[in-house]
Amino acid sequence: MNSTSTQQFRIVLLGAGHTNAHVIRQWAMGNRIENAELVCVSDSATATYSGMLPAVVAGDVPRAAMEIDLLRLAQRSGCRLIVATPARIDRIERKLIFGDRPSLDYDVLSIGIGSQPSWNDVMVAGHSGLVAIKPMQTFLDRLTSAVEYAAQRNRDMLRVAVIGGGVASVEIACCLSGRFSQRQKGTDQLDFALAQFREMQVRLISATEVGGELVAGTRRRLSKALKQYGIQTIDRQKVTHIEDGRLMFTDRSTSEFDVVIWATGAIASPFLATLGLETDGRGFLLTNADLSSVSDSRIFAVGDSGTIRDTPTPKAGVYAVRQGPILFENLRRFVNEQAPIRYLPQRGFLKLINVGRHTAIGEYRGLSFAGSRVWKLKHRIDTKFIEMYQDYGPAMTDTNASPEPPAPSDASIKCLGCGGKLSSEILRETLRLTNVSRANSDSVVIGLDQPDDAAILRFGDQEVAITTDYFATPFDDPYLFGRIVAIHTLSDLYAMGATPSAALVNMEIPFGHPKGQQRLATELMAGINHELQLASANIVGGHSIEGPRLAAGLTAIGRQSCSATKKGNLRVGDQLVLTKPLGVGLGLAAMMRNELKSVEFSRLKEVMLQNNSIALYLITNFQVQAMTDITGFGLLGHLMEMVSASFVSAELDAEKIPTIEFTQRLNELGIASSLYPANLSAATSFGVDFNEEDWRVATLFDPQTCGGLLLGVPSRKLGSVLDFLKQHGYPEAACLGRVGEPSGNLPAIRVI
Ligand SMILES: Cc1cc2nc3c(=O)[nH]c(=O)nc-3n(C[C@H](O)[C@H](O)[C@H](O)COP(=O)(O)OP(=O)(O)OC[C@H]3O[C@@H](n4cnc5c(N)ncnc54)[C@H](O)[C@@H]3O)c2cc1C
């Protein structure tokens, strides 16, 4: 993780298909290209291995068996992952341009975005029931939805048409048929959907001869397999129209269906046509034998996306895989200004076709063979391949420092973000020893003698809230980090009821090449600026230094146009409401150990990127008086401050604590933020009564970066505040406790 690099060269991989993934794996194995950072831009956080898809459709292996979690692979490698789709590429400026984030420049680019099924002149009206084989990441979900939709109309017979005459469509038709016969035993959503039908009729429809590229013996075997499943083959029939429930062919005949799986031959993504590079007749990028574009030597086109001008090959994963080592070597040579090597495609390759029921058909050098042993061979080859990419291991901690991925012990992993804070006990003692808490100026309205989310200063009639934050990046994306830094800092102002107006930026940029430092600082600043603009606030100054890591913070000021929503404003009878779920620190800690799945990371990002500007509406519309934002000291740390300052007690309901979905799983893995023990110890010293064994209770000690707001809401307004929050994008907002009379000798906070 934390692969924020300041190297001289930037290699960008667009798409993490079979060839580009090899380069990421080399990085993971410590085979780095000197002076270069590696960035992978992918439209999905998961990559799929197509060779395994038929076995997944057959129900022989789980879906996870064909998936590569790119977040974890990137974390392992020290490669930076950006999940986004570029809108275009500016080849003059050498930049990938995105609609929703700053552009990304490259010194050398490898395009490996695969291909898509061809829709040659087919008119499509109404999409229900139509399931394209790509994007493969979502194929099973879309297939399941289509089957479920069909079941709402008729449960007798499921009519499936598989369109395409290549090996892939035969595999899908056979494997789906095999699965249907086993549907009652399955436990997946697709099995449940299929189980609603009594029968399934599958038709394989192709404009050309099915399996036309195979030798006669293999075709015979394919035809036998199709017949055994009762699959009707209609070849030399071209589909011209698809409407809901109907296919129409060139001869104007029609055929009824419930689900159409579109698995026709590969054509190029339309994106390739926008690049201004020379293409072949089907729109794939034409390359030299070294895999570089014939029009631009800084761009490589690999796998299905490229066609080698002098030695074109069929679009098949085996070629994409073989290109991996050549691409890696040529990227290295490009950076070192050495002559590239040539890729010589193999003449033919072993074809293994999964036809379901643990049987496969093979073809090699004109010979054809079939059986369960062939299936086992295919399964072994596929498993071995995918496992190379599913070996995630520990996260890389510093790409600049060491080529070997270190294997840190859990204890040595210090959390970043707000989990990197000094403990509250050390801080309190420092303030006591230095006696800085007492204000010696009349302008201090709220200072360290009554510590709150921000200080408040008065100048004439105007009160101003001021706050500061600073932390090291937990992410490999400086733009995302910039956004998080700004959201986190501005949250302090919102929690006081202040409107942000300006900020000073402090940043520490890692030692390195000036070009790399420039890129990093620019992306970081763009992220900070994005959030400040959303808040109608300006960057008005700052300070920057070089250092060993990427860290940043803001000092932000805001206008205080209402009385401050202080921690000391809780009243007996108030209900305690939390706006966002807990678990950010746990998520970040898991990410540093490379245990966070990419789907969980998306959720973590979503929670963190929700800013707390809603506070101002809660104050205006519901006159909420007591508020704080949850940060590094965890919910209990902040509640302790509120309870002490307000001279009340509080009771929390463990079952009502809102948590991010992954929290329980990570807790059960024994993961915790490095600040967790200090937060726990602070709560113990305070005398909080709790049961730490409960995983939900454990999240009360979890440090939050960009955490939610904790509010004291008068009982009579509770319903309307919760409704308001839910209607405005806070579905998990919850009332998790209440404020009581001062507790005397009893614990001031109880978690029941
Ligand atoms: C069902 C099926 C089974 C197959 N079985 C075999 C087989 O057994 N053997 C074989 O040799 N071949 C097989 N193939 C063909 C094989 O899948 C392809 O040839 C191979 O996947 C090509 O690899 P690639 O790296 O070019 O692209 P892909 O593996 O398709 O990877 C491209 C990646 O780029 C990403 N991407 C796409 N667009 C963008 C964008 N605009 N920006 C960023 N990222 C993007 C995608 O999400 C994807 O992860 C099969 C195909 C199918 C459909």
PDB file of C-alpha atoms in Angstrom, residues 273-522:
ATOM      1  CA  ALA A 273     -10.984   4.584 -32.446  1.00  0.00           C
ATOM      2  CA  THR A 274     -10.774   7.877 -30.507  1.00  0.00           C
ATOM      3  CA  LEU A 275      -7.002   7.666 -30.054  1.00  0.00           C
ATOM      4  CA  GLY A 276      -5.955   8.663 -33.556  1.00  0.00           C
ATOM      5  CA  LEU A 277      -3.733   5.574 -33.823  1.00  0.00           C
ATOM      6  CA  GLU A 278      -3.643   3.306 -36.843  1.00  0.00           C
ATOM      7  CA  THR A 279      -6.033   0.358 -36.540  1.00  0.00           C
ATOM      8  CA  ASP A 280      -6.797  -2.880 -38.379  1.00  0.00           C
ATOM      9  CA  GLY A 281     -10.103  -3.512 -40.185  1.00  0.00           C
ATOM     10  CA  ARG A 282     -11.887  -4.369 -36.920  1.00  0.00           C
ATOM     11  CA  GLY A 283     -10.657  -1.295 -35.018  1.00  0.00           C
ATOM     12  CA  PHE A 284      -7.840  -2.954 -33.028  1.00  0.00           C
ATOM     13  CA  LEU A 285      -4.604  -0.979 -32.657  1.00  0.00           C
ATOM     14  CA  LEU A 286      -1.955  -1.983 -35.165  1.00  0.00           C
ATOM     15  CA  THR A 287       1.407  -2.699 -33.563  1.00  0.00           C
ATOM     16  CA  ASN A 288       4.964  -3.515 -34.457  1.00  0.00           C
ATOM     17  CA  ALA A 289       6.403  -6.863 -33.458  1.00  0.00           C
ATOM     18  CA  ASP A 290       7.594  -5.268 -30.180  1.00  0.00           C
ATOM     19  CA  LEU A 291       3.907  -4.574 -29.320  1.00  0.00           C
ATOM     20  CA  SER A 292       4.277  -0.789 -29.663  1.00  0.00           C
ATOM     21  CA  SER A 293       1.731   1.091 -31.745  1.00  0.00           C
ATOM     22  CA  VAL A 294       2.817   1.676 -35.335  1.00  0.00           C
ATOM     23  CA  SER A 295       1.785   5.334 -34.845  1.00  0.00           C
ATOM     24  CA  ASP A 296       3.184   6.131 -31.384  1.00  0.00           C
ATOM     25  CA  SER A 297       6.219   4.466 -29.853  1.00  0.00           C
ATOM     26  CA  ARG A 298       5.170   5.491 -26.320  1.00  0.00           C
ATOM     27  CA  ILE A 299       2.008   3.423 -26.549  1.00  0.00           C
ATOM     28  CA  PHE A 300       1.903  -0.351 -26.429  1.00  0.00           C
ATOM     29  CA  ALA A 301      -1.266  -2.228 -27.405  1.00  0.00           C
ATOM     30  CA  VAL A 302      -1.489  -5.733 -25.987  1.00  0.00           C
ATOM     31  CA  GLY A 303      -3.808  -8.728 -25.766  1.00  0.00           C
ATOM     32  CA  ASP A 304      -7.013  -8.435 -27.747  1.00  0.00           C
ATOM     33  CA  SER A 305      -6.596  -4.639 -28.049  1.00  0.00           C
ATOM     34  CA  GLY A 306      -3.595  -4.908 -30.369  1.00  0.00           C
ATOM     35  CA  THR A 307      -3.038  -6.584 -33.714  1.00  0.00           C
ATOM     36  CA  ILE A 308       0.562  -7.193 -34.750  1.00  0.00           C
ATOM     37  CA  ARG A 309       0.765  -5.907 -38.295  1.00  0.00           C
ATOM     38  CA  ASP A 310       3.048  -8.591 -39.701  1.00  0.00           C
ATOM     39  CA  THR A 311       1.885 -11.556 -37.617  1.00  0.00           C
ATOM     40  CA  PRO A 312      -1.778 -11.120 -36.655  1.00  0.00           C
ATOM     41  CA  THR A 313      -3.211 -13.824 -34.384  1.00  0.00           C
ATOM     42  CA  PRO A 314      -6.720 -14.799 -33.285  1.00  0.00           C
ATOM     43  CA  LYS A 315      -8.059 -12.881 -30.282  1.00  0.00           C
ATOM     44  CA  ALA A 316      -7.323 -15.420 -27.558  1.00  0.00           C
ATOM     45  CA  GLY A 317      -6.100 -15.215 -23.991  1.00  0.00           C
ATOM     46  CA  VAL A 318      -3.169 -17.549 -24.676  1.00  0.00           C
ATOM     47  CA  TYR A 319      -1.544 -14.912 -26.903  1.00  0.00           C
ATOM     48  CA  ALA A 320      -2.273 -12.160 -24.396  1.00  0.00           C
ATOM     49  CA  VAL A 321      -0.589 -14.229 -21.675  1.00  0.00           C
ATOM     50  CA  ARG A 322       2.506 -14.909 -23.790  1.00  0.00           C
ATOM     51  CA  GLN A 323       2.865 -11.212 -24.514  1.00  0.00           C
ATOM     52  CA  GLY A 324       3.237 -10.425 -20.795  1.00  0.00           C
ATOM     53  CA  PRO A 325       7.026 -11.019 -20.453  1.00  0.00           C
ATOM     54  CA  ILE A 326       7.700  -9.243 -23.774  1.00  0.00           C
ATOM     55  CA  LEU A 327       5.715  -6.201 -22.656  1.00  0.00           C
ATOM     56  CA  PHE A 328       7.508  -6.088 -19.318  1.00  0.00           C
ATOM     57  CA  GLU A 329      10.922  -6.290 -20.960  1.00  0.00           C
ATOM     58  CA  ASN A 330      10.022  -3.638 -23.540  1.00  0.00           C
ATOM     59  CA  LEU A 331       8.727  -1.262 -20.879  1.00  0.00           C
ATOM     60  CA  ARG A 332      12.032  -1.684 -19.089  1.00  0.00           C
ATOM     61  CA  ARG A 333      13.942  -1.085 -22.320  1.00  0.00           C
ATOM     62  CA  PHE A 334      11.834   1.958 -23.116  1.00  0.00           C
ATOM     63  CA  VAL A 335      12.662   3.541 -19.756  1.00  0.00           C
ATOM     64  CA  ASN A 336      16.342   2.717 -20.259  1.00  0.00           C
ATOM     65  CA  GLU A 337      16.358   3.869 -23.895  1.00  0.00           C
ATOM     66  CA  GLN A 338      17.359   0.420 -25.204  1.00  0.00           C
ATOM     67  CA  ALA A 339      16.196  -1.320 -28.364  1.00  0.00           C
ATOM     68  CA  PRO A 340      13.027  -3.412 -27.818  1.00  0.00           C
ATOM     69  CA  ILE A 341      12.682  -7.162 -28.322  1.00  0.00           C
ATOM     70  CA  ARG A 342      10.199  -8.796 -30.696  1.00  0.00           C
ATOM     71  CA  TYR A 343       7.237 -10.976 -29.854  1.00  0.00           C
ATOM     72  CA  LEU A 344       6.951 -14.054 -32.044  1.00  0.00           C
ATOM     73  CA  PRO A 345       3.520 -15.607 -31.680  1.00  0.00           C
ATOM     74  CA  GLN A 346       3.388 -19.372 -31.364  1.00  0.00           C
ATOM     75  CA  ARG A 347       1.959 -21.097 -34.455  1.00  0.00           C
ATOM     76  CA  GLY A 348      -0.884 -22.866 -32.721  1.00  0.00           C
ATOM     77  CA  PHE A 349      -1.920 -23.635 -29.194  1.00  0.00           C
ATOM     78  CA  LEU A 350      -3.590 -26.277 -27.096  1.00  0.00           C
ATOM     79  CA  LYS A 351      -7.334 -25.618 -27.160  1.00  0.00           C
ATOM     80  CA  LEU A 352      -9.307 -26.918 -24.227  1.00  0.00           C
ATOM     81  CA  ILE A 353     -13.082 -26.543 -24.330  1.00  0.00           C
ATOM     82  CA  ASN A 354     -15.133 -27.037 -21.179  1.00  0.00           C
ATOM     83  CA  VAL A 355     -18.425 -28.657 -22.116  1.00  0.00           C
ATOM     84  CA  GLY A 356     -19.714 -29.121 -18.577  1.00  0.00           C
ATOM     85  CA  ARG A 357     -20.288 -32.210 -16.380  1.00  0.00           C
ATOM     86  CA  HIS A 358     -16.535 -32.315 -15.764  1.00  0.00           C
ATOM     87  CA  THR A 359     -15.813 -33.084 -19.405  1.00  0.00           C
ATOM     88  CA  ALA A 360     -13.681 -31.134 -21.860  1.00  0.00           C
ATOM     89  CA  ILE A 361     -12.708 -31.449 -25.490  1.00  0.00           C
ATOM     90  CA  GLY A 362      -9.119 -30.772 -26.517  1.00  0.00           C
ATOM     91  CA  GLU A 363      -7.395 -30.003 -29.798  1.00  0.00           C
ATOM     92  CA  TYR A 364      -3.686 -29.825 -30.462  1.00  0.00           C
ATOM     93  CA  ARG A 365      -1.861 -29.823 -33.803  1.00  0.00           C
ATOM     94  CA  GLY A 366      -4.857 -31.286 -35.629  1.00  0.00           C
ATOM     95  CA  LEU A 367      -5.528 -33.997 -33.045  1.00  0.00           C
ATOM     96  CA  SER A 368      -8.771 -34.040 -31.149  1.00  0.00           C
ATOM     97  CA  PHE A 369      -9.499 -35.716 -27.797  1.00  0.00           C
ATOM     98  CA  ALA A 370     -12.104 -35.514 -25.022  1.00  0.00           C
ATOM     99  CA  GLY A 371     -13.040 -36.746 -21.579  1.00  0.00           C
ATOM    100  CA  SER A 372     -12.832 -36.063 -17.880  1.00  0.00           C
ATOM    101  CA  ARG A 373      -9.004 -36.165 -17.944  1.00  0.00           C
ATOM    102  CA  VAL A 374      -9.015 -33.336 -20.458  1.00  0.00           C
ATOM    103  CA  TRP A 375     -11.296 -31.390 -18.103  1.00  0.00           C
ATOM    104  CA  LYS A 376      -8.906 -32.049 -15.234  1.00  0.00           C
ATOM    105  CA  LEU A 377      -5.977 -30.835 -17.335  1.00  0.00           C
ATOM    106  CA  LYS A 378      -7.843 -27.625 -18.212  1.00  0.00           C
ATOM    107  CA  HIS A 379      -8.861 -27.135 -14.614  1.00  0.00           C
ATOM    108  CA  ARG A 380      -5.279 -27.602 -13.452  1.00  0.00           C
ATOM    109  CA  ILE A 381      -3.885 -25.121 -16.001  1.00  0.00           C
ATOM    110  CA  ASP A 382      -6.583 -22.524 -15.263  1.00  0.00           C
ATOM    111  CA  THR A 383      -6.236 -22.854 -11.482  1.00  0.00           C
ATOM    112  CA  LYS A 384      -2.467 -22.582 -11.625  1.00  0.00           C
ATOM    113  CA  PHE A 385      -2.719 -19.449 -13.729  1.00  0.00           C
ATOM    114  CA  ILE A 386      -5.302 -17.612 -11.651  1.00  0.00           C
ATOM    115  CA  GLU A 387      -3.633 -18.534  -8.374  1.00  0.00           C
ATOM    116  CA  MET A 388      -0.525 -16.634  -9.436  1.00  0.00           C
ATOM    117  CA  TYR A 389      -2.634 -13.492  -9.368  1.00  0.00           C
ATOM    118  CA  GLN A 390      -4.641 -14.323  -6.281  1.00  0.00           C
ATOM    119  CA  ASP A 391      -1.560 -14.603  -4.093  1.00  0.00           C
ATOM    120  CA  TYR A 392      -2.047 -11.220  -2.444  1.00  0.00           C
ATOM    121  CA  GLY A 393       0.287 -11.493   0.538  1.00  0.00           C
ATOM    122  CA  PRO A 394       1.112  -8.503   2.734  1.00  0.00           C
ATOM    123  CA  ALA A 395       0.849  -4.969   1.432  1.00  0.00           C
ATOM    124  CA  MET A 396       3.904  -3.155   0.140  1.00  0.00           C
ATOM    125  CA  THR A 397       4.677  -0.346   2.563  1.00  0.00           C
ATOM    126  CA  ASP A 398       7.053   1.873   0.646  1.00  0.00           C
ATOM    127  CA  THR A 399       7.708   1.574  -3.039  1.00  0.00           C
ATOM    128  CA  ASN A 400      10.569   3.997  -3.016  1.00  0.00           C
ATOM    129  CA  ALA A 401      12.513   2.234  -0.347  1.00  0.00           C
ATOM    130  CA  SER A 402      12.764  -1.446  -1.049  1.00  0.00           C
ATOM    131  CA  PRO A 403      12.221  -3.671  -4.070  1.00  0.00           C
ATOM    132  CA  GLU A 404      11.306  -6.611  -1.845  1.00  0.00           C
ATOM    133  CA  PRO A 405       7.844  -6.617  -0.336  1.00  0.00           C
ATOM    134  CA  PRO A 406       8.468  -6.593   3.408  1.00  0.00           C
ATOM    135  CA  ALA A 407       6.289  -8.854   5.524  1.00  0.00           C
ATOM    136  CA  PRO A 408       5.482  -6.658   8.497  1.00  0.00           C
ATOM    137  CA  SER A 409       4.146  -8.268  11.622  1.00  0.00           C
ATOM    138  CA  ASP A 410       0.718  -7.000  12.576  1.00  0.00           C
ATOM    139  CA  ALA A 411       2.134  -5.323  15.638  1.00  0.00           C
ATOM    140  CA  SER A 412       4.577  -3.253  13.598  1.00  0.00           C
ATOM    141  CA  ILE A 413       1.921  -1.811  11.296  1.00  0.00           C
ATOM    142  CA  LYS A 414       1.190   1.731  12.417  1.00  0.00           C
ATOM    143  CA  CYS A 415      -2.049   3.042  11.072  1.00  0.00           C
ATOM    144  CA  LEU A 416      -2.135   6.153   8.943  1.00  0.00           C
ATOM    145  CA  GLY A 417      -4.995   8.604   8.465  1.00  0.00           C
ATOM    146  CA  CYS A 418      -6.442   9.505  11.853  1.00  0.00           C
ATOM    147  CA  GLY A 419      -5.308   6.153  13.192  1.00  0.00           C
ATOM    148  CA  GLY A 420      -1.827   7.724  13.238  1.00  0.00           C
ATOM    149  CA  LYS A 421      -2.764  10.199  15.957  1.00  0.00           C
ATOM    150  CA  LEU A 422      -0.944  10.532  19.257  1.00  0.00           C
ATOM    151  CA  SER A 423      -3.050   8.980  22.021  1.00  0.00           C
ATOM    152  CA  SER A 424      -5.476  11.274  23.851  1.00  0.00           C
ATOM    153  CA  GLU A 425      -3.752  10.457  27.146  1.00  0.00           C
ATOM    154  CA  ILE A 426      -0.331  11.647  25.913  1.00  0.00           C
ATOM    155  CA  LEU A 427      -1.894  14.759  24.462  1.00  0.00           C
ATOM    156  CA  ARG A 428      -3.743  15.632  27.653  1.00  0.00           C
ATOM    157  CA  GLU A 429      -0.601  15.154  29.733  1.00  0.00           C
ATOM    158  CA  THR A 430       1.429  17.302  27.327  1.00  0.00           C
ATOM    159  CA  LEU A 431      -1.061  20.157  27.640  1.00  0.00           C
ATOM    160  CA  ARG A 432      -1.010  19.802  31.423  1.00  0.00           C
ATOM    161  CA  LEU A 433       2.795  19.773  31.638  1.00  0.00           C
ATOM    162  CA  THR A 434       3.170  22.812  29.386  1.00  0.00           C
ATOM    163  CA  ASN A 435       0.267  24.705  30.951  1.00  0.00           C
ATOM    164  CA  VAL A 436      -0.839  26.121  27.600  1.00  0.00           C
ATOM    165  CA  SER A 437      -4.519  25.530  28.174  1.00  0.00           C
ATOM    166  CA  ARG A 438      -5.288  28.846  29.811  1.00  0.00           C
ATOM    167  CA  ALA A 439      -6.020  31.576  27.269  1.00  0.00           C
ATOM    168  CA  ASN A 440      -4.282  34.877  27.845  1.00  0.00           C
ATOM    169  CA  SER A 441      -6.198  36.853  25.236  1.00  0.00           C
ATOM    170  CA  ASP A 442      -9.769  38.170  25.227  1.00  0.00           C
ATOM    171  CA  SER A 443     -10.184  37.145  21.634  1.00  0.00           C
ATOM    172  CA  VAL A 444     -10.253  33.430  22.594  1.00  0.00           C
ATOM    173  CA  VAL A 445     -13.910  32.422  22.991  1.00  0.00           C
ATOM    174  CA  ILE A 446     -13.304  28.678  22.926  1.00  0.00           C
ATOM    175  CA  GLY A 447      -9.746  27.468  23.415  1.00  0.00           C
ATOM    176  CA  LEU A 448      -7.957  24.636  25.139  1.00  0.00           C
ATOM    177  CA  ASP A 449      -9.591  25.293  28.526  1.00  0.00           C
ATOM    178  CA  GLN A 450     -12.805  23.870  27.064  1.00  0.00           C
ATOM    179  CA  PRO A 451     -11.430  21.883  24.111  1.00  0.00           C
ATOM    180  CA  ASP A 452     -13.811  21.416  21.229  1.00  0.00           C
ATOM    181  CA  ASP A 453     -13.717  20.446  17.540  1.00  0.00           C
ATOM    182  CA  ALA A 454     -12.397  23.889  16.609  1.00  0.00           C
ATOM    183  CA  ALA A 455     -11.264  26.958  18.540  1.00  0.00           C
ATOM    184  CA  ILE A 456     -13.399  30.083  18.342  1.00  0.00           C
ATOM    185  CA  LEU A 457     -11.871  33.545  18.239  1.00  0.00           C
ATOM    186  CA  ARG A 458     -13.711  36.867  18.366  1.00  0.00           C
ATOM    187  CA  PHE A 459     -12.556  39.942  16.418  1.00  0.00           C
ATOM    188  CA  GLY A 460     -14.945  42.819  17.004  1.00  0.00           C
ATOM    189  CA  ASP A 461     -18.428  41.462  16.355  1.00  0.00           C
ATOM    190  CA  GLN A 462     -17.256  38.564  14.240  1.00  0.00           C
ATOM    191  CA  GLU A 463     -16.549  35.126  15.632  1.00  0.00           C
ATOM    192  CA  VAL A 464     -14.278  32.870  13.637  1.00  0.00           C
ATOM    193  CA  ALA A 465     -13.777  29.119  14.054  1.00  0.00           C
ATOM    194  CA  ILE A 466     -10.287  27.774  13.375  1.00  0.00           C
ATOM    195  CA  THR A 467      -9.024  24.203  13.216  1.00  0.00           C
ATOM    196  CA  THR A 468      -6.084  22.208  11.933  1.00  0.00           C
ATOM    197  CA  ASP A 469      -5.386  18.619  10.908  1.00  0.00           C
ATOM    198  CA  TYR A 470      -2.443  16.762   9.453  1.00  0.00           C
ATOM    199  CA  PHE A 471      -1.832  13.113   8.689  1.00  0.00           C
ATOM    200  CA  ALA A 472       0.044  10.670   6.467  1.00  0.00           C
ATOM    201  CA  THR A 473      -1.749   9.182   3.508  1.00  0.00           C
ATOM    202  CA  PRO A 474      -3.320   5.784   3.904  1.00  0.00           C
ATOM    203  CA  PHE A 475      -3.986   5.698   0.109  1.00  0.00           C
ATOM    204  CA  ASP A 476      -1.928   5.295  -3.027  1.00  0.00           C
ATOM    205  CA  ASP A 477      -4.020   7.966  -4.751  1.00  0.00           C
ATOM    206  CA  PRO A 478      -2.895  11.536  -3.911  1.00  0.00           C
ATOM    207  CA  TYR A 479      -6.116  12.983  -5.366  1.00  0.00           C
ATOM    208  CA  LEU A 480      -8.266  10.828  -3.098  1.00  0.00           C
ATOM    209  CA  PHE A 481      -5.984  11.650  -0.172  1.00  0.00           C
ATOM    210  CA  GLY A 482      -6.362  15.386  -0.877  1.00  0.00           C
ATOM    211  CA  ARG A 483     -10.143  15.070  -0.829  1.00  0.00           C
ATOM    212  CA  ILE A 484     -10.049  13.117   2.430  1.00  0.00           C
ATOM    213  CA  VAL A 485      -7.718  15.635   4.108  1.00  0.00           C
ATOM    214  CA  ALA A 486     -10.061  18.498   3.183  1.00  0.00           C
ATOM    215  CA  ILE A 487     -13.271  16.677   4.181  1.00  0.00           C
ATOM    216  CA  HIS A 488     -11.739  15.648   7.480  1.00  0.00           C
ATOM    217  CA  THR A 489     -10.529  19.142   8.382  1.00  0.00           C
ATOM    218  CA  LEU A 490     -13.668  21.005   7.299  1.00  0.00           C
ATOM    219  CA  SER A 491     -15.685  18.569   9.383  1.00  0.00           C
ATOM    220  CA  ASP A 492     -14.359  20.275  12.546  1.00  0.00           C
ATOM    221  CA  LEU A 493     -15.774  23.584  11.371  1.00  0.00           C
ATOM    222  CA  TYR A 494     -19.145  22.063  10.508  1.00  0.00           C
ATOM    223  CA  ALA A 495     -19.296  20.333  13.886  1.00  0.00           C
ATOM    224  CA  MET A 496     -19.012  23.790  15.537  1.00  0.00           C
ATOM    225  CA  GLY A 497     -21.720  25.225  13.294  1.00  0.00           C
ATOM    226  CA  ALA A 498     -19.213  27.328  11.310  1.00  0.00           C
ATOM    227  CA  THR A 499     -19.237  27.908   7.547  1.00  0.00           C
ATOM    228  CA  PRO A 500     -15.795  27.267   5.966  1.00  0.00           C
ATOM    229  CA  SER A 501     -14.232  30.269   4.264  1.00  0.00           C
ATOM    230  CA  ALA A 502     -10.506  29.623   3.739  1.00  0.00           C
ATOM    231  CA  ALA A 503      -7.681  27.168   4.351  1.00  0.00           C
ATOM    232  CA  LEU A 504      -3.894  26.971   4.437  1.00  0.00           C
ATOM    233  CA  VAL A 505      -2.394  23.763   3.081  1.00  0.00           C
ATOM    234  CA  ASN A 506       0.572  21.953   4.596  1.00  0.00           C
ATOM    235  CA  MET A 507       2.113  19.143   2.638  1.00  0.00           C
ATOM    236  CA  GLU A 508       5.046  16.792   2.871  1.00  0.00           C
ATOM    237  CA  ILE A 509       6.030  15.349  -0.511  1.00  0.00           C
ATOM    238  CA  PRO A 510       8.292  12.272  -0.540  1.00  0.00           C
ATOM    239  CA  PHE A 511      11.936  12.690  -1.562  1.00  0.00           C
ATOM    240  CA  GLY A 512      12.411  11.796  -5.197  1.00  0.00           C
ATOM    241  CA  HIS A 513      12.682  13.057  -8.728  1.00  0.00           C
ATOM    242  CA  PRO A 514      11.310  16.615  -9.236  1.00  0.00           C
ATOM    243  CA  LYS A 515       9.033  15.386 -12.041  1.00  0.00           C
ATOM    244  CA  GLY A 516       7.497  12.765  -9.773  1.00  0.00           C
ATOM    245  CA  GLN A 517       7.168  15.269  -6.918  1.00  0.00           C
ATOM    246  CA  GLN A 518       5.433  17.712  -9.240  1.00  0.00           C
ATOM    247  CA  ARG A 519       2.915  15.097 -10.362  1.00  0.00           C
ATOM    248  CA  LEU A 520       2.172  14.039  -6.830  1.00  0.00           C
ATOM    249  CA  ALA A 521       1.803  17.562  -5.419  1.00  0.00           C
ATOM    250  CA  THR A 522      -0.478  18.552  -8.296  1.00  0.00           C
TER     251      THR A 522
END
